[in-house]
XYZ file of C-alpha atoms in Angstrom:
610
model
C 1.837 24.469 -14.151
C 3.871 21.945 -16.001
C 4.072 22.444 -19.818
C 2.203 18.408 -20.265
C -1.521 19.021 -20.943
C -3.893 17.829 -18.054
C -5.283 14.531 -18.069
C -8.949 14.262 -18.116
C -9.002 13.625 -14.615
C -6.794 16.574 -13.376
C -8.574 18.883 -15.004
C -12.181 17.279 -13.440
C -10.343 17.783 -10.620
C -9.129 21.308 -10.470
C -11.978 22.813 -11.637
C -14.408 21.072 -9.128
C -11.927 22.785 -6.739
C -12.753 26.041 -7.606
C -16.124 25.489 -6.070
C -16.854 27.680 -2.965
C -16.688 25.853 -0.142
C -20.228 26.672 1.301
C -21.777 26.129 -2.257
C -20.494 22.260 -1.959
C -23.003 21.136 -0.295
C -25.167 22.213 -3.366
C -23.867 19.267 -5.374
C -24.939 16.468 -3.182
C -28.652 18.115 -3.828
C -27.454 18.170 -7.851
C -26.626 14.170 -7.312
C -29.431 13.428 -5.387
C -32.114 15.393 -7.678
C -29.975 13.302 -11.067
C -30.469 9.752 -9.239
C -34.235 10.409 -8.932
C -34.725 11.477 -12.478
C -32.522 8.564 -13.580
C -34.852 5.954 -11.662
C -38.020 7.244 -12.851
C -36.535 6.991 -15.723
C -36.014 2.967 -15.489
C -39.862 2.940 -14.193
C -41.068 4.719 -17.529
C -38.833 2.770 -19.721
C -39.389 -0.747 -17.673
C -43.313 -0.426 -17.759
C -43.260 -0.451 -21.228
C -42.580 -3.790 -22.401
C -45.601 -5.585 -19.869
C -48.090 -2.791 -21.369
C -47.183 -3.234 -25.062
C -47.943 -7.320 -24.078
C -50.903 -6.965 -22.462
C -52.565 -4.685 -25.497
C -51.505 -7.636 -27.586
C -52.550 -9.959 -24.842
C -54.313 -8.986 -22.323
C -54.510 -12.763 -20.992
C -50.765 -12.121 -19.811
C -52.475 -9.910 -16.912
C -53.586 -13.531 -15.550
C -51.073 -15.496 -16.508
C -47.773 -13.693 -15.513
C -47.308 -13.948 -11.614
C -46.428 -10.732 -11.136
C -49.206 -9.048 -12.910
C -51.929 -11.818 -11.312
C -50.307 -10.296 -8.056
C -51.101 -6.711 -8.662
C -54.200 -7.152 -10.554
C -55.727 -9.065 -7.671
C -54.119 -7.180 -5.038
C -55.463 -3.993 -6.035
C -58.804 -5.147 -6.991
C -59.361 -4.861 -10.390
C -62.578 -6.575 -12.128
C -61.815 -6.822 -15.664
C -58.211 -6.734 -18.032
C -59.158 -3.755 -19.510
C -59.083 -1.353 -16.429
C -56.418 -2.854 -15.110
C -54.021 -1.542 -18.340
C -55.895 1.831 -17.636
C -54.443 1.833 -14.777
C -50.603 0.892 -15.966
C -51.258 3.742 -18.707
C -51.884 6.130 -16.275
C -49.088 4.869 -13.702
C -46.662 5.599 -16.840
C -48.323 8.927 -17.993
C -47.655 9.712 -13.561
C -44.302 8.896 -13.679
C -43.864 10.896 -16.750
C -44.791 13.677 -15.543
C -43.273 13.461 -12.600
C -39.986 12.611 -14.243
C -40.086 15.605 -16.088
C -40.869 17.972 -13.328
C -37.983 16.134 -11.156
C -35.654 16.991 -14.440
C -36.656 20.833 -14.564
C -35.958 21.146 -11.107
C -32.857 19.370 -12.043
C -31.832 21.513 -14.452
C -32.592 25.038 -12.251
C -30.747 23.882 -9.585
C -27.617 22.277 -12.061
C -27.658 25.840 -14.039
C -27.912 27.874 -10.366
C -25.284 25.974 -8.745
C -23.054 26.348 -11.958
C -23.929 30.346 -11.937
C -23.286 30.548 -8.131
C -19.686 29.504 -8.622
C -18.670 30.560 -12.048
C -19.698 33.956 -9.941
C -17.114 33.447 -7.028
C -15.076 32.004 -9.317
C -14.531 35.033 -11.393
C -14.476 37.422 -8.109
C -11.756 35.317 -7.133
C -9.742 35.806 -10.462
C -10.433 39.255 -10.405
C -9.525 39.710 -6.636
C -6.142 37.990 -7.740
C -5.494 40.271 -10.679
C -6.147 42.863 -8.429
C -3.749 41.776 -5.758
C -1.290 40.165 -7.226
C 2.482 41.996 -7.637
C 2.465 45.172 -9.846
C 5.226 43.921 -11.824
C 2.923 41.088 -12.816
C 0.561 43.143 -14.134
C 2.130 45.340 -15.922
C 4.277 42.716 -17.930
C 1.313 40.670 -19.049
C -1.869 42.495 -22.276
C -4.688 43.623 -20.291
C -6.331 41.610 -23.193
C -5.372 38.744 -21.854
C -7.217 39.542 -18.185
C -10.464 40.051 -19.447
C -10.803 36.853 -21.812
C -9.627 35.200 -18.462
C -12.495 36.739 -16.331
C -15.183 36.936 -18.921
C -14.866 33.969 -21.079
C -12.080 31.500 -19.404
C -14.369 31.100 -15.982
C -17.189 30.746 -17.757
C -16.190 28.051 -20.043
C -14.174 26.337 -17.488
C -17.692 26.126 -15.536
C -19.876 25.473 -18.663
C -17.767 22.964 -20.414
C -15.825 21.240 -17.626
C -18.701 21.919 -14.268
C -21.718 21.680 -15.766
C -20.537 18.856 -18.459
C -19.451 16.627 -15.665
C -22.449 16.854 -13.733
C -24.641 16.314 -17.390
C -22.367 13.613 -18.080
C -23.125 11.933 -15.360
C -26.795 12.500 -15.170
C -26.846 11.129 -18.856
C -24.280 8.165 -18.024
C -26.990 7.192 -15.134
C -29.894 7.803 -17.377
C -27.881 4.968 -20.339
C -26.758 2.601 -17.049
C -30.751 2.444 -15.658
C -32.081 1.511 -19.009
C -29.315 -0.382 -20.050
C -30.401 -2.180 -16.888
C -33.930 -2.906 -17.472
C -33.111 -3.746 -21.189
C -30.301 -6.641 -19.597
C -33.186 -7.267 -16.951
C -35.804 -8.377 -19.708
C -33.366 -9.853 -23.290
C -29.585 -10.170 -21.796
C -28.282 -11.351 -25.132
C -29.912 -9.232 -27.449
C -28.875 -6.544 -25.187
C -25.134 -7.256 -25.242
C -25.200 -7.810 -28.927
C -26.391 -4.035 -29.144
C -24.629 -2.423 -26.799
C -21.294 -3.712 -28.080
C -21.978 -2.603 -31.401
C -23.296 0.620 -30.365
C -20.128 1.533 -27.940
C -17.777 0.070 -30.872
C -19.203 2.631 -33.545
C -19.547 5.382 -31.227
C -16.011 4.928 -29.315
C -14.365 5.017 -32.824
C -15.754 7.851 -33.690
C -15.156 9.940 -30.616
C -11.247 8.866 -30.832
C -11.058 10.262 -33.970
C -12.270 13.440 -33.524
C -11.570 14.073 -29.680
C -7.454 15.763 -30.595
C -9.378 17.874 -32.548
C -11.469 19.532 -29.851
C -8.408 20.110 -27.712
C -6.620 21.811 -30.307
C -9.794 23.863 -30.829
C -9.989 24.529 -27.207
C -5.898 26.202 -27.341
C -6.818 28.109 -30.527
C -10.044 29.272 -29.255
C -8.325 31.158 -26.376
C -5.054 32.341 -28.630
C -7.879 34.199 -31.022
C -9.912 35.412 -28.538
C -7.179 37.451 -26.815
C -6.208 38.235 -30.051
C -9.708 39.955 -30.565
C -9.629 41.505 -27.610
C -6.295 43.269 -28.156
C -7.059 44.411 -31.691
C -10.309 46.080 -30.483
C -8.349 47.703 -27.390
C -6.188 49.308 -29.336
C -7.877 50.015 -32.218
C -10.561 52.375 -29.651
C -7.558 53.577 -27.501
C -6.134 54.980 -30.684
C -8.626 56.311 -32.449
C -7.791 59.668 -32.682
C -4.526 58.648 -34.156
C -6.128 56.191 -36.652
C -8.426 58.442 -37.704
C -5.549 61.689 -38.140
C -3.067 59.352 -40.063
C -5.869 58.008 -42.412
C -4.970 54.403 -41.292
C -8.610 52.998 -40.795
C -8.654 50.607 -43.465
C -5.386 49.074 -42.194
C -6.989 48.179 -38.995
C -10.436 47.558 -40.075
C -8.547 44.790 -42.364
C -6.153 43.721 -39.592
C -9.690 43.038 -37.365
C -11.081 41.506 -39.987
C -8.068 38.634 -40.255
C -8.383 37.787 -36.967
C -11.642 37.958 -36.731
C -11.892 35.593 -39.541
C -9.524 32.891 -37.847
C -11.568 33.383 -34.717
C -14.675 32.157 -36.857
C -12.903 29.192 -38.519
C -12.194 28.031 -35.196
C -16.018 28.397 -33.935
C -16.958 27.132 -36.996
C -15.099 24.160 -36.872
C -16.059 23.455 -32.998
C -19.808 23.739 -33.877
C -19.285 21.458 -36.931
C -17.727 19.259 -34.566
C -20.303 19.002 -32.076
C -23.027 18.029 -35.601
C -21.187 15.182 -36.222
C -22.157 13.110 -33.050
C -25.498 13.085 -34.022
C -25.482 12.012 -37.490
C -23.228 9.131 -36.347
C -24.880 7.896 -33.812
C -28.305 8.294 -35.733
C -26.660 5.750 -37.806
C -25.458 3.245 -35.532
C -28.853 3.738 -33.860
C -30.920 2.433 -37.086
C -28.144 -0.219 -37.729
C -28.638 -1.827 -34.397
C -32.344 -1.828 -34.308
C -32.206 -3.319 -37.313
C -30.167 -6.379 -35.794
C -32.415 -6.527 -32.851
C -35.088 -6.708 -35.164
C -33.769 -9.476 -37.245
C -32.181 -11.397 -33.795
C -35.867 -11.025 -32.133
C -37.442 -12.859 -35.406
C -34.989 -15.947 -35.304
C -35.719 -16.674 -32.163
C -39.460 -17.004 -33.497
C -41.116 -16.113 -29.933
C -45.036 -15.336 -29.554
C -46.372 -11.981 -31.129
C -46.719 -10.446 -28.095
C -43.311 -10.902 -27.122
C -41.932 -10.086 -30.718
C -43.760 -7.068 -30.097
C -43.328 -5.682 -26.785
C -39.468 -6.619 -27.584
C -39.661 -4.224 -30.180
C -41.343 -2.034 -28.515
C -38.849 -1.643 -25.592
C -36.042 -1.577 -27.610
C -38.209 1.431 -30.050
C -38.963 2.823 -27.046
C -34.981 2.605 -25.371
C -33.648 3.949 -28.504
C -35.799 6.928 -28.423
C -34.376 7.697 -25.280
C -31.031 6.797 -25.201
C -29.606 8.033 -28.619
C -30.533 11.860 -26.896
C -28.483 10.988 -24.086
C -25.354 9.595 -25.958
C -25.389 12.645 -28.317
C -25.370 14.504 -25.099
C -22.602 12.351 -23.845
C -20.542 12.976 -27.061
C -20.776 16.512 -27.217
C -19.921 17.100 -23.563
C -16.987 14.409 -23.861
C -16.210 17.247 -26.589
C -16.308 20.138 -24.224
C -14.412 18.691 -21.484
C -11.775 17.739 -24.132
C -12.050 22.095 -25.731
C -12.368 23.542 -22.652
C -9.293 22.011 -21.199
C -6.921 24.781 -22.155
C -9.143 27.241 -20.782
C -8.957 25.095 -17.067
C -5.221 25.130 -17.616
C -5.240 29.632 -18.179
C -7.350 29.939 -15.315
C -5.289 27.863 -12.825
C -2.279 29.092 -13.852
C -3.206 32.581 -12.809
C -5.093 31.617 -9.553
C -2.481 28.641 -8.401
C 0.404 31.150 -7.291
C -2.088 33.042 -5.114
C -3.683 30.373 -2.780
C -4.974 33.013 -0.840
C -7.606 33.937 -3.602
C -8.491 30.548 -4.224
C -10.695 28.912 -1.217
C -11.636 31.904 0.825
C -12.548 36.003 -0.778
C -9.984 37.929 0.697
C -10.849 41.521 1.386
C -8.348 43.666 0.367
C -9.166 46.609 2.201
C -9.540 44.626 5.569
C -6.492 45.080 7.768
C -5.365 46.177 11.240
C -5.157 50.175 12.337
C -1.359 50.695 12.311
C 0.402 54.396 12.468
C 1.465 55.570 9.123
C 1.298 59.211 9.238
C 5.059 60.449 9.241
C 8.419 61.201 8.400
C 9.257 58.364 5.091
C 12.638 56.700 5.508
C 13.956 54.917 2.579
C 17.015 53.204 3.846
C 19.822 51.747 1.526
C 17.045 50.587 -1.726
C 18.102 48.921 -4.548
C 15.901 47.855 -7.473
C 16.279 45.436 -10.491
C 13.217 44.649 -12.993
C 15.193 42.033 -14.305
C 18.316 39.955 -12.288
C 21.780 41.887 -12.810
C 20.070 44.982 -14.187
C 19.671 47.605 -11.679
C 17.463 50.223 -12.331
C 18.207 52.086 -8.364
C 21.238 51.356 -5.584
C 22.186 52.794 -2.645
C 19.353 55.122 -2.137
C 18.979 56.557 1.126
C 16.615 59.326 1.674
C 14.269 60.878 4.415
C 10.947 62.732 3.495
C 9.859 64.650 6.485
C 6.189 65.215 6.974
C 4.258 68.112 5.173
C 7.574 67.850 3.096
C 7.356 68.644 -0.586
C 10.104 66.894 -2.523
C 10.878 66.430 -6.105
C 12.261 63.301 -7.826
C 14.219 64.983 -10.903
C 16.127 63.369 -13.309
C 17.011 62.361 -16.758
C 14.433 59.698 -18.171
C 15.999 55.941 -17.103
C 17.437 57.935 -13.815
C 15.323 55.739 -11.570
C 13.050 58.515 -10.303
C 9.379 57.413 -11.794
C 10.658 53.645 -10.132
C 11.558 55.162 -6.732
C 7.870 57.094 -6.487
C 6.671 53.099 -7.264
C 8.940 52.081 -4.418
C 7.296 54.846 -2.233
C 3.693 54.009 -3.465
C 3.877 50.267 -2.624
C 3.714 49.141 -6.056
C 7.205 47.958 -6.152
C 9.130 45.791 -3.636
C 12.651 46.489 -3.395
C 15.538 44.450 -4.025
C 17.298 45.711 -1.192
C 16.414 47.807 1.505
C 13.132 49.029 2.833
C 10.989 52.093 3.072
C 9.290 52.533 6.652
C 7.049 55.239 7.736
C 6.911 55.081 11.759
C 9.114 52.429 11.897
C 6.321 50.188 9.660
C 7.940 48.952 6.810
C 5.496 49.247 3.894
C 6.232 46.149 1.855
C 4.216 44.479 5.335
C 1.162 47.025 5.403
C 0.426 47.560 2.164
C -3.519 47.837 2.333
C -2.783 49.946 5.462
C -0.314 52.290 3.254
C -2.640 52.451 0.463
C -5.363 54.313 2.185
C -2.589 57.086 3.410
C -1.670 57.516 0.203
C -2.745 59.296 -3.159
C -1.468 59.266 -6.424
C -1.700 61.165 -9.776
C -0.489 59.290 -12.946
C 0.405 61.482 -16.148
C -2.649 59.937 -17.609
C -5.935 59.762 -15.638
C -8.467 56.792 -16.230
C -11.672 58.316 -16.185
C -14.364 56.504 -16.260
C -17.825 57.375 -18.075
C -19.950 58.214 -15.396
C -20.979 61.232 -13.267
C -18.199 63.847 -11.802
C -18.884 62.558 -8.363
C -18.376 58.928 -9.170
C -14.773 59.983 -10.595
C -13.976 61.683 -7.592
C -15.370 59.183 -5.279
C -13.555 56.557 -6.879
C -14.466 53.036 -6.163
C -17.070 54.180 -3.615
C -20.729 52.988 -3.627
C -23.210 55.606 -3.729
C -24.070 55.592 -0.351
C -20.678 55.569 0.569
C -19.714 58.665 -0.737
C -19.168 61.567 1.353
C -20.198 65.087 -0.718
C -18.737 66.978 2.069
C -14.976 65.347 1.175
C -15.827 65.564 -2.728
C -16.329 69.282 -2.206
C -12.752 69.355 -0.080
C -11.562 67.654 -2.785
C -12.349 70.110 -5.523
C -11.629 72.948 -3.638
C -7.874 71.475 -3.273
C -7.531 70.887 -6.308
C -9.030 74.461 -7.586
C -11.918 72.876 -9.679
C -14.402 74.704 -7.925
C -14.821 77.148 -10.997
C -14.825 73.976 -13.333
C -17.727 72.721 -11.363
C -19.601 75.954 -10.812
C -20.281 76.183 -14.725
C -21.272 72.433 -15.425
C -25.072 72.326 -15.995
C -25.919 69.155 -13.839
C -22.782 69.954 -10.796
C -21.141 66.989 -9.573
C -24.078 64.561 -11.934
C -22.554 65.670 -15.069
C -21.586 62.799 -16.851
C -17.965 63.392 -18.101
C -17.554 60.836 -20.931
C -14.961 57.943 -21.548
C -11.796 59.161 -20.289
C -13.061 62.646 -19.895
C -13.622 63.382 -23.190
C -15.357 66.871 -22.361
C -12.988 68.109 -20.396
C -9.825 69.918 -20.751
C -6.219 68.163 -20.643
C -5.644 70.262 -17.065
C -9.583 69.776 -16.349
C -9.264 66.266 -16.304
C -5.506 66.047 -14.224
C -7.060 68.218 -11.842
C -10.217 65.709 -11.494
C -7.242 63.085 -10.694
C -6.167 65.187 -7.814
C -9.237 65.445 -6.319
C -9.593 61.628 -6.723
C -6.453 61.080 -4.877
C -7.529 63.700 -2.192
C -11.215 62.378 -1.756
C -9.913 60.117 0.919
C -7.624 62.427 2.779
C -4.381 61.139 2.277
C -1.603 62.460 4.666
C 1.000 61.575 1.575
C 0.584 62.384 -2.175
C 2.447 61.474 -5.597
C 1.929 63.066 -8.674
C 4.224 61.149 -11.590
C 4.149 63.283 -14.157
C 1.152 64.960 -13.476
C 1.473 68.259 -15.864
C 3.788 66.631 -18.937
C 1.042 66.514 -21.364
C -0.089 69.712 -20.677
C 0.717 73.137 -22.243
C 3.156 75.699 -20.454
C -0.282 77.666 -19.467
C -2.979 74.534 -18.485
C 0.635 73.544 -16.668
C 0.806 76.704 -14.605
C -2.447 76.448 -13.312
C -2.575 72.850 -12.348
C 1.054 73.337 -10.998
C -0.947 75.949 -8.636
C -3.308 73.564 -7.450
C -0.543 71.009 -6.259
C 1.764 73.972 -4.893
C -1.338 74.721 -3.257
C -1.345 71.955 -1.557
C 2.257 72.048 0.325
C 1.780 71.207 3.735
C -1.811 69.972 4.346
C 0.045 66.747 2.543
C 3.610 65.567 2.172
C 3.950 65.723 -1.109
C 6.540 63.628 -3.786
C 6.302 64.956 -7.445
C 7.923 63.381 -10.550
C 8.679 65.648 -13.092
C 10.278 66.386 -16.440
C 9.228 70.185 -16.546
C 11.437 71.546 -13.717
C 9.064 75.121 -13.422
C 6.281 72.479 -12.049
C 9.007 71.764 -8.766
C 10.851 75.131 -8.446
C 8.763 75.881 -5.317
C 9.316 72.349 -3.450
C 11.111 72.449 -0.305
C 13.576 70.049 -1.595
C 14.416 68.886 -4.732
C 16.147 64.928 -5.260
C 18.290 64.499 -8.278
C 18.834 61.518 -9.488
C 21.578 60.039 -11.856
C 21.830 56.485 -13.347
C 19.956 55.310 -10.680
C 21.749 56.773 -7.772
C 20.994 59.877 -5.960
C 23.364 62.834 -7.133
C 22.178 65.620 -4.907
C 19.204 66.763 -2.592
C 18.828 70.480 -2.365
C 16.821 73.495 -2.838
C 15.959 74.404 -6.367
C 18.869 77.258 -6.203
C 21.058 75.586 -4.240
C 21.469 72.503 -6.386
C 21.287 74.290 -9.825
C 24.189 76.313 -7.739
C 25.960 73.306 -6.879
C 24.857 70.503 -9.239
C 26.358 71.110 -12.862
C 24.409 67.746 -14.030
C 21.257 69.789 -12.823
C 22.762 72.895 -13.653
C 22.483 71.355 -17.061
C 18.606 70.749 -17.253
C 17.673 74.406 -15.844
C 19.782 75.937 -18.726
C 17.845 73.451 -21.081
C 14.521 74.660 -19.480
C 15.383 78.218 -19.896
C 14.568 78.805 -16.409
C 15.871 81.551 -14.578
C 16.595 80.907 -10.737
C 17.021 82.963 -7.543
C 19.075 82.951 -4.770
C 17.980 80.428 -1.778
């Protein structure tokens, strides 16, 4: 994306190609269904003017040729029936008109729901997928005003507006070309003064709705991240008697957020009182232009009538066309967030990609991470040099001073982080190339576990539909990670609805939970960053049991600050300013280590011979 704002037809353009390709097709039935409303509407609006003359006069049945034609040609016997008959043509295609436009609309607000629906599984899917690092740098804030309320504006006020605007444009062009058809000059004279008035006025408030549209999205994220941290810290808020800070901090930004809505809805008035004007004013003229030209009553009237009749119709449509000239112009930023997140991912923008999808490829062995190097940021290395071999059914510790490298390494290992240098292959398969295949060998246990509110089984089956899930490997899974007891005492078993985050569980309750999760799908590697250092030296113990447990039915990796939770690993990997500084047995390298030697002392932990 270039930092120039999108012209009006870029942005028309980019966001019509968000469309899914099959639902395409969908818009030539849009188009078709908006050209038969707008020619029915021309039939209404044209039959007007003859039937207003012939209620004056109905002589002019007889006398025009055209009329004669039909009034003859259909057999009619006197005037009278004959206008019947044009009355009840009109009151036909009225109705008609008007179902054609409510089918219209269904199919306009389906075919707008269909895509804003792909098009926000596609934004997701990319959010999803795209690099870790990417992620992680950018407010989560910011993702879901993208997904909820970006897409749908982008398909609300740039999708749907174009395809209104253009149904209303018709609608104007058809009667505009009956009114030309019947008084050219008096026509003109209007329609001039009517795009003159209304042109002005929409150039001097159409900056205004882009600006809106930029500020709209700044406050909304804004919102967003106030809320999600004000409810992610509310323990802390409420302990430190700091409510009132935040409630007014909310309220500030809240308050901007509502001057900007305001001033977008007052906006979108203004249209209507301006054109209500310039509607009067040129009837008016019509009026008096119609009376100089001293024609025959019935023509004075059925003049006025069309043009009554025309105005009635049309000043709907170009307030329409002024408030969605509006939109387009507000939602513009919006178009511009949501393409600059889907743009570097073209494989997320025409086609769903399924991330799980991928070919069958070996992954179950030894890990070999050969010469890795990594940088967050360019000539800042965070690892180098790291070469390192985890056999299978291995358990191996990544210990180290905090900035040592080790919590980035486990990343490395995970697949969450591409190296600068170097590789990590299991099998010969390097990872950074089978990533969907090396996620599904894999499980992992943060420090802090993202419950969600829902039942135990749910948790553990993570990301699982419930016919998916397998109560035979959620049982495993427990048993693994010794929750069976934990389980055995809840009232409704694995229904039991565990609250956000957990909330009626224990600190090692809910870590243990996390194990199971990353066991449910019987990885042959797991990594646990972390996993105990928020937990008491006792809820530690037992949940340092549970992984210890586990050494070899899984190769396991464990990042920790507490060394008692890795005393029992087969081998322990110490790492120093992003280097490795020695790979040993616990005794061994607090033996022969004195930087290690260091953090045991600090511990207080007493070690054996080995």
């Amino acid at each position: 994306m270039t930092d120039a704002p999108m012209t009006l037809k870029e942005q028309i353009v980019k966001s019509f190609s968000l469309l899914g390709r099959r639902e395409r097709w969908r818009g030539l039935i849009v188009f078709a269904l908006i050209l038969i409303t707008s020619a029915l509407e021309a039939i209404g609006i044209g039959l007007v003017f003859p039937l207003i003359k012939m209620v004056v006069d109905p002589q002019i049945v007889r006398q025009n040729e055209t009329l004669r034609a039909l009034y003859e040609g259909f057999g009619f016997s006197s005037e009278r029936t004959f206008i019947i008959a044009v009355v009840i043509v009109m009151v036909a295609v009225t109705i008609v008109k008007n179902l054609v436009a409510a089918l219209n609309m269904y199919v306009q607000f389906d075919f707008t729901r269909r895509n804003e629906l792909l098009a926000s599984k596609r934004l997701f899917r990319t959010y999803l997928g795209m690099p870790y690092l990417a992620v992680a740098r950018r407010n989560s804030a910011e993702f879901v005003a993208n997904i909820y309320r970006s897409v749908r504006i982008v398909f609300d006020s740039t999708v749907l507006a174009v395809i209104q605007l253009v149904s209303e444009l018709l609608v104007v062009t058809a009667v505009l070309f009956i009114l030309l058809a019947i008084s050219p000059t008096s026509t003109l004279a209007v329609a001039g003064l009517f795009v003159l008035g209304v042109g002005s006025f929409y150039f001097a408030i159409s900056g205004r709705f882009s600006e809106l549209g930029s500020r709209n999205i700044k406050m909304t994220r804004a919102t967003l991240k106030a809320l999600q941290e004000c409810f992610g810290g509310a323990k802390e808020i409420r302990a430190h008697g700091r409510s009132s800070f935040f409630v007014a901090h909310f309220a500030d930004i809240q308050n901007k957020n509502l001057n900007v809505y305001f001033s977008y809805s007052l906006l979108t008035q203004l249209p209507r009182l301006a054109l209500e004007g310039v509607t009067v004013i040129a009837l008016l003229a019509v009026m008096l232009f119609i009376m100089l030209q001293e024609k025959a009553v019935a023509d004075l009237m059925a003049l006025l009538g069309l043009y009554a009749v025309a105005a009635f119709r049309l000043m709907p449509s170009a307030t329409k066309v002024l408030f969605l000239l509006g939109k387009l112009r507000n939602s513009r930023a919006h178009v511009e967030k949501v393409l600059a997140s889907l743009e570097p991912y073209p494989e997320f923008i025409n086609e769903p990609v399924d991330l799980e999808a991928a070919a069958e490829v070996d992954l179950a062995g030894d890990i070999l991470i050969e010469n890795v190097a990594f940088a967050y940021v360019p000539d800042q290395t965070v690892l180098s040099g790291i070469d390192l071999t985890i056999h299978r059914g291995e358990s191996v510790a990544f210990v180290g001073a905090s900035g040592s490298g080790k919590t980035t390494l486990a990343d490395i290992v995970l697949g969450l982080l591409s190296p600068t240098e170097g590789r990590v292959t299991v099998n010969g398969h390097d990872i950074a190339a089978n990533k969907r295949q090396w996620a599904h060998r894999v499980g992992y246990v943060p420090q802090s576990i993202s419950l969600t509110d829902d039942t135990l089984r749910r948790n553990i089956a993570f990301g699982y539909h419930d016919e998916e899930i397998d109560d035979q490997a959620v049982r495993r899974a427990i048993r693994l990670a010794s929750l069976d007891g934990v389980v055995a005492k809840l009232p409704a078993g694995l229904d039991t609805t565990i609250g956000e985050d957990g909330v009626t569980f224990s600190g090692g309750q809910r870590q243990r939970i996390g194990i199971a999760r990353a066991l449910y799908h019987n990885p042959d590697f797991l990594i646990l960053d972390e996993a105990t250092a928020a937990l008491d030296n006792k809820t530690e113990r037992e949940v340092a049991d549970a992984i210890q447990g586990l050494a070899g039915t899984v190769t396991l990796i464990i990042i920790a600050h507490r060394l008692s939770t890795v005393s029992g690993c087969d081998r322990i990997v110490f790492l120093k300013e992003g280097r490795i500084d020695g790979i040993d047995t616990f005794p061994k390298l607090a033996a022969g280590n004195a930087d290690f030697s260091r953090l045991v002392e600090l511990a207080d932990m007493k070690v054996g011979k080995g």
